[in-house]
Short mmCIF file of C-alpha atoms in Angstrom, two decimals:
data_model
loop_
_atom_site.label_atom_id
_atom_site.label_comp_id
_atom_site.label_asym_id
_atom_site.label_seq_id
_atom_site.Cartn_x
_atom_site.Cartn_y
_atom_site.Cartn_z
CA UNK A 1 -0.50 29.01 -18.54
CA UNK A 2 -1.72 31.24 -15.72
CA UNK A 3 -5.33 30.85 -16.85
CA UNK A 4 -4.91 27.11 -17.17
CA UNK A 5 -3.59 26.91 -13.61
CA UNK A 6 -6.46 29.02 -12.34
CA UNK A 7 -8.97 26.86 -14.18
CA UNK A 8 -7.70 23.63 -12.69
CA UNK A 9 -7.42 25.23 -9.27
CA UNK A 10 -11.08 26.20 -9.48
CA UNK A 11 -11.94 22.77 -10.84
CA UNK A 12 -10.28 21.22 -7.79
CA UNK A 13 -12.39 23.39 -5.47
CA UNK A 14 -15.50 22.52 -7.43
CA UNK A 15 -14.75 18.81 -7.19
CA UNK A 16 -14.29 19.13 -3.43
CA UNK A 17 -17.59 20.99 -3.12
CA UNK A 18 -19.38 18.29 -5.11
CA UNK A 19 -18.18 15.71 -2.59
CA UNK A 20 -19.92 17.73 0.12
CA UNK A 21 -23.04 18.86 -1.77
CA UNK A 22 -24.13 15.61 -3.41
CA UNK A 23 -24.20 13.50 -0.25
CA UNK A 24 -26.32 16.24 1.33
CA UNK A 25 -28.78 16.05 -1.55
CA UNK A 26 -29.19 12.32 -1.04
CA UNK A 27 -29.72 12.76 2.70
CA UNK A 28 -32.43 15.34 2.05
CA UNK A 29 -34.61 12.78 0.26
CA UNK A 30 -34.50 10.25 3.11
CA UNK A 31 -37.94 9.87 4.69
CA UNK A 32 -36.58 8.55 7.97
CA UNK A 33 -33.26 8.92 9.76
CA UNK A 34 -33.35 5.20 10.61
CA UNK A 35 -34.45 3.96 7.19
CA UNK A 36 -32.38 0.99 5.93
CA UNK A 37 -31.51 0.28 2.32
CA UNK A 38 -31.85 -3.36 1.24
CA UNK A 39 -29.16 -3.22 -1.45
CA UNK A 40 -25.93 -3.98 0.37
CA UNK A 41 -22.48 -4.95 -0.78
CA UNK A 42 -21.80 -8.21 -2.61
CA UNK A 43 -20.39 -10.89 -0.29
CA UNK A 44 -17.23 -11.20 -2.39
CA UNK A 45 -16.07 -7.77 -1.17
CA UNK A 46 -17.11 -8.27 2.44
CA UNK A 47 -14.38 -7.03 4.80
CA UNK A 48 -12.18 -5.67 2.02
CA UNK A 49 -12.98 -1.98 2.54
CA UNK A 50 -10.05 -1.32 4.90
CA UNK A 51 -7.13 0.28 3.05
CA UNK A 52 -3.79 1.35 4.52
CA UNK A 53 -3.11 3.74 1.61
CA UNK A 54 -6.29 5.73 2.09
CA UNK A 55 -5.69 6.13 5.82
CA UNK A 56 -2.00 7.07 5.82
CA UNK A 57 -2.09 9.12 2.62
CA UNK A 58 -4.75 11.34 4.14
CA UNK A 59 -2.64 11.75 7.28
CA UNK A 60 0.37 12.73 5.16
CA UNK A 61 -1.63 15.21 3.03
CA UNK A 62 -0.50 18.12 5.24
CA UNK A 63 2.07 20.09 3.15
CA UNK A 64 4.34 20.28 6.20
CA UNK A 65 4.72 16.48 6.24
CA UNK A 66 7.57 14.81 4.33
CA UNK A 67 5.81 11.82 2.77
CA UNK A 68 8.19 8.88 2.41
CA UNK A 69 5.42 6.33 2.69
CA UNK A 70 3.74 5.88 -0.66
CA UNK A 71 5.72 4.84 -3.74
CA UNK A 72 5.15 8.04 -5.69
CA UNK A 73 8.30 8.94 -7.64
CA UNK A 74 8.99 12.67 -7.84
CA UNK A 75 11.92 12.29 -10.20
CA UNK A 76 11.26 13.11 -13.84
CA UNK A 77 10.63 10.29 -16.33
CA UNK A 78 12.87 10.25 -19.41
CA UNK A 79 12.22 13.10 -21.84
CA UNK A 80 11.96 10.82 -24.86
CA UNK A 81 8.97 9.06 -23.28
CA UNK A 82 7.12 12.32 -22.71
CA UNK A 83 8.03 13.57 -26.19
CA UNK A 84 6.60 10.43 -27.77
CA UNK A 85 3.32 10.98 -25.93
CA UNK A 86 3.14 14.56 -27.21
CA UNK A 87 3.67 13.33 -30.78
CA UNK A 88 1.02 10.64 -30.54
CA UNK A 89 -1.77 13.09 -29.74
CA UNK A 90 -1.50 14.53 -33.28
CA UNK A 91 -1.73 11.14 -35.04
CA UNK A 92 -5.45 10.59 -35.56
CA UNK A 93 -5.36 6.78 -35.85
CA UNK A 94 -3.55 6.57 -32.52
CA UNK A 95 -6.48 8.13 -30.71
CA UNK A 96 -8.60 5.02 -31.36
CA UNK A 97 -8.62 1.45 -30.05
CA UNK A 98 -5.47 -0.61 -30.54
CA UNK A 99 -4.00 -4.01 -29.84
CA UNK A 100 -0.35 -3.43 -30.73
CA UNK A 101 2.58 -3.91 -28.38
CA UNK A 102 6.38 -3.48 -28.53
CA UNK A 103 6.85 -5.50 -25.36
CA UNK A 104 7.41 -8.74 -27.26
CA UNK A 105 10.82 -7.64 -28.58
CA UNK A 106 12.20 -6.64 -25.17
CA UNK A 107 10.82 -9.64 -23.31
CA UNK A 108 11.64 -12.01 -26.13
CA UNK A 109 15.27 -11.05 -25.62
CA UNK A 110 15.03 -11.25 -21.82
CA UNK A 111 13.25 -14.62 -21.83
CA UNK A 112 15.25 -16.07 -24.70
CA UNK A 113 12.18 -17.13 -26.67
CA UNK A 114 9.80 -15.82 -29.30
CA UNK A 115 6.85 -14.02 -27.71
CA UNK A 116 3.75 -13.37 -29.80
CA UNK A 117 2.44 -9.83 -29.02
CA UNK A 118 -1.17 -10.91 -29.71
CA UNK A 119 -1.38 -14.24 -27.91
CA UNK A 120 1.33 -14.15 -25.23
CA UNK A 121 0.87 -10.60 -23.88
CA UNK A 122 -2.07 -8.76 -22.37
CA UNK A 123 -1.71 -5.00 -21.81
CA UNK A 124 -3.80 -3.89 -18.82
CA UNK A 125 -4.64 -0.88 -16.67
CA UNK A 126 -1.57 -1.12 -14.45
CA UNK A 127 -0.20 -4.22 -12.75
CA UNK A 128 -3.42 -4.18 -10.71
CA UNK A 129 -5.31 -4.96 -13.92
CA UNK A 130 -2.97 -7.86 -14.63
CA UNK A 131 -3.36 -9.29 -11.13
CA UNK A 132 -7.13 -8.94 -11.28
CA UNK A 133 -7.36 -10.59 -14.71
CA UNK A 134 -5.14 -13.46 -13.57
CA UNK A 135 -7.18 -14.08 -10.42
CA UNK A 136 -10.53 -13.88 -12.17
CA UNK A 137 -9.40 -15.84 -15.21
CA UNK A 138 -7.44 -18.66 -13.56
CA UNK A 139 -8.56 -19.05 -9.93
CA UNK A 140 -11.71 -20.97 -8.99
CA UNK A 141 -13.95 -20.68 -5.95
CA UNK A 142 -12.46 -22.71 -3.05
CA UNK A 143 -9.02 -22.90 -4.69
CA UNK A 144 -6.04 -22.07 -2.50
CA UNK A 145 -3.38 -19.53 -3.47
CA UNK A 146 -0.05 -19.42 -1.62
CA UNK A 147 1.05 -15.87 -0.76
CA UNK A 148 4.44 -14.94 0.70
CA UNK A 149 4.44 -12.47 3.61
CA UNK A 150 4.94 -9.60 3.79
CA UNK A 151 2.83 -9.13 0.66
CA UNK A 152 1.49 -6.20 -1.31
CA UNK A 153 -1.86 -5.60 0.33
CA UNK A 154 -4.10 -6.23 -2.71
CA UNK A 155 -2.90 -9.84 -3.12
CA UNK A 156 -5.07 -11.29 -0.38
CA UNK A 157 -8.08 -9.16 -1.31
CA UNK A 158 -7.94 -10.20 -4.97
CA UNK A 159 -7.72 -13.88 -4.01
CA UNK A 160 -10.75 -13.47 -1.76
CA UNK A 161 -12.70 -11.64 -4.46
CA UNK A 162 -12.16 -14.67 -6.69
CA UNK A 163 -13.77 -16.80 -3.96
CA UNK A 164 -10.49 -18.55 -3.17
CA UNK A 165 -8.52 -18.98 0.05
CA UNK A 166 -5.19 -17.20 0.61
CA UNK A 167 -2.60 -19.44 2.31
CA UNK A 168 0.23 -17.33 3.72
CA UNK A 169 3.83 -18.21 4.49
CA UNK A 170 6.25 -15.65 5.97
CA UNK A 171 9.75 -14.77 4.90
CA UNK A 172 11.86 -15.37 7.99
CA UNK A 173 14.75 -13.20 9.08
CA UNK A 174 18.11 -14.85 9.58
CA UNK A 175 21.16 -13.18 11.08
CA UNK A 176 22.65 -10.57 8.77
CA UNK A 177 25.37 -12.12 6.64
CA UNK A 178 27.08 -8.74 6.27
CA UNK A 179 27.50 -8.06 9.98
CA UNK A 180 25.48 -5.27 11.59
CA UNK A 181 23.79 -4.15 8.36
CA UNK A 182 20.85 -6.30 7.30
CA UNK A 183 19.79 -6.71 3.68
CA UNK A 184 16.85 -8.09 1.75
CA UNK A 185 18.84 -11.31 1.24
CA UNK A 186 18.57 -12.02 4.99
CA UNK A 187 14.85 -12.76 4.63
CA UNK A 188 14.26 -16.30 3.37
CA UNK A 189 11.61 -18.96 2.95
CA UNK A 190 11.88 -22.19 4.92
CA UNK A 191 11.80 -24.88 2.17
CA UNK A 192 10.08 -27.45 4.38
CA UNK A 193 7.48 -24.94 5.56
CA UNK A 194 6.85 -23.87 1.95
CA UNK A 195 6.41 -27.48 0.82
CA UNK A 196 3.84 -28.04 3.60
CA UNK A 197 1.58 -25.34 2.11
CA UNK A 198 1.00 -27.31 -1.12
CA UNK A 199 -1.97 -29.66 -1.24
CA UNK A 200 -4.61 -30.88 -3.76
CA UNK A 201 -6.56 -27.60 -3.39
CA UNK A 202 -3.57 -25.40 -4.22
CA UNK A 203 -4.04 -23.69 -7.59
CA UNK A 204 -1.23 -21.12 -7.65
CA UNK A 205 1.59 -19.41 -5.81
CA UNK A 206 1.91 -15.63 -5.97
CA UNK A 207 5.55 -14.59 -6.17
CA UNK A 208 6.95 -11.05 -5.93
CA UNK A 209 10.55 -10.41 -6.97
CA UNK A 210 12.15 -7.94 -6.51
CA UNK A 211 10.08 -7.90 -3.36
CA UNK A 212 7.94 -5.08 -2.04
CA UNK A 213 8.36 -4.09 0.79
CA UNK A 214 11.57 -5.91 1.83
CA UNK A 215 13.56 -5.42 -1.37
CA UNK A 216 14.61 -9.06 -1.62
CA UNK A 217 15.77 -10.32 -5.03
CA UNK A 218 15.22 -14.07 -5.13
CA UNK A 219 18.26 -16.08 -6.18
CA UNK A 220 18.13 -18.77 -8.86
CA UNK A 221 18.41 -21.40 -6.13
CA UNK A 222 15.44 -19.96 -4.23
CA UNK A 223 13.37 -19.74 -7.40
CA UNK A 224 14.27 -23.33 -8.29
CA UNK A 225 12.81 -24.54 -4.97
CA UNK A 226 9.53 -22.80 -5.82
CA UNK A 227 9.63 -24.08 -9.42
CA UNK A 228 10.24 -27.68 -8.32
CA UNK A 229 7.16 -27.54 -6.06
CA UNK A 230 5.05 -26.01 -8.85
CA UNK A 231 6.09 -28.80 -11.21
CA UNK A 232 5.63 -31.53 -8.61
CA UNK A 233 2.09 -30.42 -7.72
CA UNK A 234 1.10 -29.05 -11.15
CA UNK A 235 0.64 -25.52 -9.77
CA UNK A 236 0.50 -22.15 -11.55
CA UNK A 237 2.86 -19.30 -10.68
CA UNK A 238 1.71 -15.69 -10.86
CA UNK A 239 4.93 -13.70 -10.71
CA UNK A 240 4.70 -9.98 -9.90
CA UNK A 241 7.94 -8.54 -11.30
CA UNK A 242 7.10 -4.83 -11.56
CA UNK A 243 10.49 -3.85 -10.08
CA UNK A 244 12.39 -6.15 -12.45
CA UNK A 245 14.78 -3.44 -13.74
CA UNK A 246 15.43 -1.88 -10.32
CA UNK A 247 18.15 -4.28 -9.16
CA UNK A 248 21.36 -3.07 -7.52
CA UNK A 249 25.05 -3.89 -7.77
CA UNK A 250 25.92 -7.55 -7.31
CA UNK A 251 22.36 -8.81 -7.81
CA UNK A 252 20.56 -10.15 -10.86
CA UNK A 253 16.85 -10.46 -11.47
CA UNK A 254 15.89 -13.89 -12.78
CA UNK A 255 12.44 -14.57 -14.19
CA UNK A 256 11.01 -17.77 -12.79
CA UNK A 257 9.36 -18.29 -16.19
CA UNK A 258 12.83 -18.88 -17.68
CA UNK A 259 13.49 -21.93 -15.48
CA UNK A 260 12.92 -25.37 -17.08
CA UNK A 261 9.22 -26.25 -17.31
CA UNK A 262 8.01 -22.93 -15.87
CA UNK A 263 7.08 -20.92 -18.98
CA UNK A 264 4.04 -23.14 -19.52
CA UNK A 265 2.66 -22.45 -16.03
CA UNK A 266 3.72 -18.85 -15.29
CA UNK A 267 2.04 -15.48 -15.78
CA UNK A 268 4.62 -12.70 -15.39
CA UNK A 269 3.39 -9.22 -14.50
CA UNK A 270 5.13 -5.94 -15.35
CA UNK A 271 4.45 -2.22 -15.07
CA UNK A 272 5.36 0.89 -17.04
CA UNK A 273 4.84 2.96 -13.88
CA UNK A 274 7.77 1.23 -12.19
CA UNK A 275 9.86 0.86 -15.37
CA UNK A 276 9.72 4.53 -16.41
CA UNK A 277 8.60 6.26 -13.16
CA UNK A 278 5.19 7.21 -14.58
CA UNK A 279 2.84 5.65 -12.04
CA UNK A 280 -0.03 7.88 -13.18
CA UNK A 281 -0.03 6.31 -16.65
CA UNK A 282 -1.43 3.08 -15.20
CA UNK A 283 -0.23 0.63 -17.84
CA UNK A 284 0.78 -2.90 -16.97
CA UNK A 285 1.06 -6.24 -18.73
CA UNK A 286 0.83 -9.98 -18.31
CA UNK A 287 3.20 -12.23 -20.26
CA UNK A 288 2.86 -15.97 -20.57
CA UNK A 289 1.84 -18.88 -22.79
CA UNK A 290 -1.24 -18.52 -24.96
CA UNK A 291 -3.14 -21.24 -23.07
CA UNK A 292 -3.03 -19.05 -19.92
CA UNK A 293 -3.09 -15.52 -21.33
CA UNK A 294 -6.25 -16.23 -23.35
CA UNK A 295 -8.21 -16.59 -20.09
CA UNK A 296 -6.93 -13.23 -18.84
CA UNK A 297 -7.93 -11.71 -22.18
CA UNK A 298 -11.50 -12.91 -21.67
CA UNK A 299 -11.67 -11.16 -18.29
CA UNK A 300 -10.13 -8.00 -19.70
CA UNK A 301 -12.39 -7.78 -22.77
CA UNK A 302 -15.45 -8.13 -20.57
CA UNK A 303 -14.38 -5.58 -17.99
CA UNK A 304 -11.94 -2.88 -19.16
CA UNK A 305 -11.82 -3.97 -22.83
CA UNK A 306 -8.75 -1.96 -23.82
CA UNK A 307 -6.16 0.52 -22.57
CA UNK A 308 -5.41 4.09 -23.76
CA UNK A 309 -3.82 3.91 -27.22
CA UNK A 310 -1.69 7.10 -26.92
CA UNK A 311 -0.05 5.82 -23.74
CA UNK A 312 0.60 2.42 -25.27
CA UNK A 313 2.17 3.97 -28.35
CA UNK A 314 4.44 6.28 -26.34
CA UNK A 315 5.57 3.37 -24.16
CA UNK A 316 6.09 1.18 -27.23
CA UNK A 317 8.41 3.76 -28.81
CA UNK A 318 10.35 4.15 -25.54
CA UNK A 319 10.71 0.37 -25.25
CA UNK A 320 11.96 0.13 -28.83
CA UNK A 321 14.58 2.80 -28.13
CA UNK A 322 15.80 1.08 -24.97
CA UNK A 323 15.62 -2.31 -26.68
CA UNK A 324 18.18 -1.11 -29.23
CA UNK A 325 20.59 -0.08 -26.46
CA UNK A 326 20.00 -2.89 -23.97
CA UNK A 327 23.70 -3.70 -24.07
CA UNK A 328 24.68 -0.09 -23.32
CA UNK A 329 24.91 1.73 -19.97
CA UNK A 330 22.67 4.62 -21.05
CA UNK A 331 19.70 2.27 -21.46
CA UNK A 332 17.09 3.53 -18.98
CA UNK A 333 16.66 0.00 -17.62
CA UNK A 334 20.19 0.35 -16.20
CA UNK A 335 20.64 4.10 -15.67
CA UNK A 336 17.63 4.40 -13.33
CA UNK A 337 18.80 1.73 -10.83
CA UNK A 338 22.27 3.28 -10.88
CA UNK A 339 20.73 6.62 -9.84
CA UNK A 340 18.53 4.99 -7.20
CA UNK A 341 21.40 3.02 -5.69
CA UNK A 342 22.97 6.28 -4.52
CA UNK A 343 19.67 7.35 -2.97
CA UNK A 344 19.32 3.96 -1.30
CA UNK A 345 22.79 4.19 0.24
CA UNK A 346 22.20 7.75 1.43
CA UNK A 347 18.89 6.86 3.08
CA UNK A 348 20.45 3.84 4.82
CA UNK A 349 23.24 6.05 6.15
CA UNK A 350 20.82 8.68 7.42
CA UNK A 351 18.66 6.09 9.15
CA UNK A 352 21.69 4.58 10.88
CA UNK A 353 22.75 8.04 12.06
CA UNK A 354 19.28 8.41 13.56
CA UNK A 355 19.82 5.25 15.64
CA UNK A 356 17.63 3.04 13.44
CA UNK A 357 18.34 -0.33 11.81
CA UNK A 358 17.65 -0.29 8.07
CA UNK A 359 17.29 -3.41 5.94
CA UNK A 360 19.15 -2.45 2.76
CA UNK A 361 17.14 -3.59 -0.30
CA UNK A 362 18.66 -5.52 -3.19
CA UNK A 363 15.98 -4.19 -5.54
CA UNK A 364 12.95 -1.90 -5.76
CA UNK A 365 12.75 1.55 -4.19
CA UNK A 366 11.56 0.81 -0.68
CA UNK A 367 13.52 0.28 2.51
CA UNK A 368 12.19 -1.19 5.73
CA UNK A 369 13.70 -0.12 9.04
CA UNK A 370 13.62 -1.61 12.52
CA UNK A 371 12.39 1.07 14.93
CA UNK A 372 12.34 -1.17 18.01
CA UNK A 373 15.59 0.37 19.27
CA UNK A 374 13.78 3.65 19.96
CA UNK A 375 11.97 4.39 23.18
CA UNK A 376 8.84 6.22 22.09
CA UNK A 377 5.92 6.88 24.42
CA UNK A 378 2.89 5.68 22.44
CA UNK A 379 0.52 5.51 25.41
CA UNK A 380 -1.83 8.06 23.85
CA UNK A 381 -2.23 6.04 20.63
CA UNK A 382 -4.90 3.42 19.83
CA UNK A 383 -4.31 0.41 22.09
CA UNK A 384 -5.57 -2.32 19.74
CA UNK A 385 -3.21 -1.46 16.89
CA UNK A 386 0.23 -2.98 16.11
CA UNK A 387 3.31 -1.12 17.35
CA UNK A 388 4.42 0.04 13.88
CA UNK A 389 0.95 1.40 13.12
CA UNK A 390 1.03 3.53 16.28
CA UNK A 391 4.65 4.55 15.69
CA UNK A 392 3.95 5.87 12.17
CA UNK A 393 0.94 7.84 13.38
CA UNK A 394 3.06 9.31 16.16
CA UNK A 395 5.85 10.15 13.71
CA UNK A 396 3.48 11.93 11.31
CA UNK A 397 1.94 13.94 14.12
CA UNK A 398 5.09 14.82 16.05
CA UNK A 399 7.92 14.67 13.51
CA UNK A 400 6.09 15.52 10.27
CA UNK A 401 7.57 12.44 8.61
CA UNK A 402 5.37 9.78 6.99
CA UNK A 403 6.06 6.09 6.39
CA UNK A 404 3.96 2.93 6.06
CA UNK A 405 3.67 0.32 8.86
CA UNK A 406 4.93 -3.09 7.74
CA UNK A 407 2.20 -4.94 9.62
CA UNK A 408 -0.25 -3.73 6.96
CA UNK A 409 1.53 -6.11 4.55
CA UNK A 410 0.68 -9.28 6.46
CA UNK A 411 -2.19 -11.14 8.08
CA UNK A 412 -3.17 -10.95 11.76
CA UNK A 413 -1.39 -14.24 12.53
CA UNK A 414 2.05 -12.82 11.65
CA UNK A 415 1.68 -9.12 12.49
CA UNK A 416 3.74 -9.60 15.63
CA UNK A 417 6.70 -10.80 13.55
CA UNK A 418 6.76 -7.62 11.48
CA UNK A 419 5.36 -4.87 13.69
CA UNK A 420 8.73 -3.41 14.64
CA UNK A 421 9.39 -2.37 11.03
CA UNK A 422 8.20 0.58 8.96
CA UNK A 423 8.66 1.20 5.23
CA UNK A 424 10.27 4.24 3.58
CA UNK A 425 10.32 5.10 -0.12
CA UNK A 426 13.55 6.55 -1.57
CA UNK A 427 12.66 7.35 -5.19
CA UNK A 428 12.51 10.99 -4.13
CA UNK A 429 14.43 14.17 -4.89
CA UNK A 430 13.85 15.22 -1.26
CA UNK A 431 16.94 13.29 -0.18
CA UNK A 432 19.23 16.02 -1.42
CA UNK A 433 17.14 18.86 0.05
CA UNK A 434 14.91 17.20 2.67
CA UNK A 435 12.94 20.16 3.97
CA UNK A 436 15.48 22.96 3.84
CA UNK A 437 18.33 20.43 3.90
CA UNK A 438 17.34 18.97 7.26
CA UNK A 439 18.08 15.24 7.43
CA UNK A 440 16.01 12.39 8.85
CA UNK A 441 17.81 12.41 12.18
CA UNK A 442 16.57 16.00 12.63
CA UNK A 443 13.01 14.66 12.56
CA UNK A 444 13.88 11.90 14.98
CA UNK A 445 15.39 14.29 17.50
CA UNK A 446 17.69 12.51 19.92
CA UNK A 447 16.38 14.58 22.81
CA UNK A 448 12.95 13.00 22.38
CA UNK A 449 13.89 9.52 21.19
CA UNK A 450 16.62 7.58 22.97
CA UNK A 451 17.82 4.02 22.37
CA UNK A 452 16.66 1.35 24.77
CA UNK A 453 19.29 0.08 27.15
#
């Protein structure tokens, strides 16, 4: 084991050196410092190079920083999943291409219908692969796709890469129904405003429930409003449901595809990374009717072609095990959210003690928090950036605590509505230790941050 660690350590150094050496080699062959290269980027990716993850992950790379920004679970996935992967490596036929899937049994039960694993499901490289295949396979140039803000940042970029136009509509905050403590349920769509976004150019609406970053779990009534508009205008629904199992007490996740008339026009996206806390496995899936999934399959077979067989087999065996105990409390689909609910409640409590205003999520493992009650001197930060962007940079530098600014999840027209919020991730073991048992309010020292009066 020692030698293996040393090898990979050296490999890491070598990889870093290659990043430095190879660019230098290319520079050396340039005949002129001002020489231009005629081969530029394709227009379809113009302006899409900016990435909040790259910027803030690099800032949080310092080992002294507690990184609560990115959704990287540091809790262990279930042992039976890892054991299945170890077994698979020794089965020769499972080291070759495959098409099999155990997802049809689980989702057949959830959706209350027979799902064909070969025609109604596409296994992809993560939920990203599913989103990409859906956009490339179903969306035409000059189509319009309705996107609900705040949105996961790749939504808009993928729509643009397909040559289509993103049409955004924000979730709007209403007064907290539970008193002083806000929740994901307090963020709602205006039905009239939503209806106004549909027109003859609209091809699809991109839904995300449970919602990242707010943690909203759409109710059946809210989903029915969306479904009615889809049916009225003959619109597709691409439903990102990667956090489908991570729903907390009193809430229920409902698949929009199960509403009357919606199966035929919905592509539902899932993720093993979110289901079993193995984000590095990068397996996702699209589920829907054959007449839609076949177009995603065409994109997939002509780009990625297939996904790693050993990972698929391990996940299939885990799904079969949890399928058999779906009516029992020890099913991982239910035991994980039960564990996370305690972490969610603890984080909300700690944030309140620090003088902040958390929005308690109904699902997922992110929590947004209103930091506008804090008086922080950000005069030395970049002037042209939103408040939350500057606040997070200040917090990383001065408090060694990393988060993600919420304004990075919306367009420039609505940044002002969301710039007082930042996003924390709570699928972390740090909450019970938190840098030598120091809590969040230690980072946000009251002597340096005081509430506005």
